[in-house]
Amino acid sequence: MRRVLKLLVLNGTIPQQTLDDVVAQVGERRAERELLRRGVITEEQLARTLAYTHALRYVDLNEAEIDPLAIGVLSAELCRRHMVLPIARSTNELTLAVVDPDDIIALDDVAGMTGLSVRPVITTREGMAQALDRYLRHDNEIADLSSELSATAATLGGADATESLDSDDDEVPIVRFVNLIVSQAIQDRASDIHIDPTEKHLRVRYRIDGVLKDTQEGPLSIRDGVISRLKIMSGIDIAEKRRPQDGRISVTHNDRTVDLRVATLPTVWGEKIVMRILDNSAQKLRLGDLHMSQRNLEAFSESFRKPHGMVLVTGPTGSGKSTTLYTTLTEIARPEINVITVEDPVEYRMEGISQMQVNPRAGLTFASALRSILRGDPDVVLVGEVRDSETARISVEAALTGHLVLSTLHTNDAPSAITRLVEMGIEPFLIASALDSVVAQRLARRLCAECVVRRPADPQIVADLGFRLPAGGAMIGEPHGCPRCSGTGYRGRVALHEVMRMTEGIERLTVARASGVDIRRQAIEEGLVPLREDGWQKVLGGVTSLEEVLRVVA
């Protein structure tokens, strides 16, 4: 057994009986990882104790100053293979952060490649993984593989040089190329990967924090190989190139499974592929993680905690509606109630919830699935989207007959949801009785905490935009750019919300078939905080920038 575990027992961190039980269950070699998984010890406790037993220094890579010139002395491939990272360099010595100081092969490889004396320091496995993602990218390797594939295709006179498309061997160039594109996208926190054929080349773009960014360009000669490989991975017919197709891929990244939803689209220059990266962390969110204001949170919570009624989340595609609904489900779902969903497609698989996926070719539409669901004795029904009058009618009827119905609708703001349902042919008096609340939302990029610049807000600009400064002015954040945020000044996103409850006044306007403008005016008088105002409050809170709020909210 490693000395580090014995020392953790001696200093009282791990009870001896707990260690004995873990070793008996999983063996000595896996005891450390099992203790970490159970939360008996932390990564930092393990790393610090490991450093103590080897008389080495412990380093927190999230706080340490890392020399960019030192990082460049080793290839990204070697650093990832051995889980090491150079952090400082002198004339004859290289300071190397390591996870396992007993990995003599790694230390010898580094010494042999650099010709320097290696001085190891200890860090956590989690910190090392984050640092490798932050400082090392696959861009150069992807570009090299692109050139290699292009040269191979040219040698074969334009013939397909990727006969091993169905192989899982990462040494096959086309397989490696595709795997690196996906891995880099996950590493960059992208939500979508776009593979776009153009007239002269193949373009790869990532959507990061809601904005598309060019990452790679490859020769047109690799187009068919890349697209065919992705089709095989997602179970799509590679011979069909004339019509759109859908599929799904599951990949492993840093010991976690990530799902990708794949869609092919025929274009004039060949098939385009868009892959949505489905982050299962949405299932682990809690209501507080949505960053609603106190007023919005109370209004929304009061709605979905009722035993019946209809709650709608509105906004454009990519505004986080699904995340809000899934987060709501985690608050609602419990063993004593029956929760059933019908989605297109099922983005996140949730334990303890019955989920259905629509299949129009088999006759399973939102409307037909919803009719079947209501015969399955549900307490809560989630409808992925209200797209047509029949789905809207059945959803409203379900809300009126004792079910809690959660769904989404494409409208620009919360009051417009009422007029949209009326346009779908739903009687206004039914809407007034069934609908309980509407949440409209947008996603704005969050300012990077590492490089944000604080400046006094210009009173004239603020007044011209229709906002009000607090007495005495305010400091607001602006993007700057650093390695952690890839130079954008933003890292992550935050939702802007407006929550409208169905009050008596709004019910009267609904029954009277009032316009969306009149309903909105009434809602604001009764306390609705518009999206722009919620965004301005998040600007004052230093969460996002004024420019970003104006970008996502008209």
Short mmCIF file of C-alpha atoms in Angstrom, two decimals, residues 28 76 83 94 169 177 182 210 274 292 309 321 402 443 468 503 520:
data_model
loop_
_atom_site.label_atom_id
_atom_site.label_comp_id
_atom_site.label_asym_id
_atom_site.label_seq_id
_atom_site.Cartn_x
_atom_site.Cartn_y
_atom_site.Cartn_z
CA GLU A 28 -4.91 -1.51 -3.01
CA ALA A 76 1.15 18.96 -26.06
CA MET A 83 -0.04 14.30 -17.22
CA LEU A 94 12.95 22.74 -15.76
CA ASP A 169 -7.93 3.05 -34.04
CA PHE A 177 -8.54 14.27 -37.04
CA VAL A 182 -14.54 16.94 -31.05
CA GLY A 210 -23.32 31.75 -28.21
CA VAL A 274 -23.75 20.43 -37.14
CA MET A 292 -32.86 34.71 -11.44
CA GLY A 309 -51.55 24.69 -14.60
CA LYS A 321 -35.07 27.11 -22.55
CA GLY A 402 -55.30 18.60 -13.06
CA LEU A 443 -28.34 34.13 -22.76
CA ARG A 468 -31.02 54.54 -14.68
CA THR A 503 -53.00 37.99 -12.63
CA ARG A 520 -47.19 43.96 -21.61
#
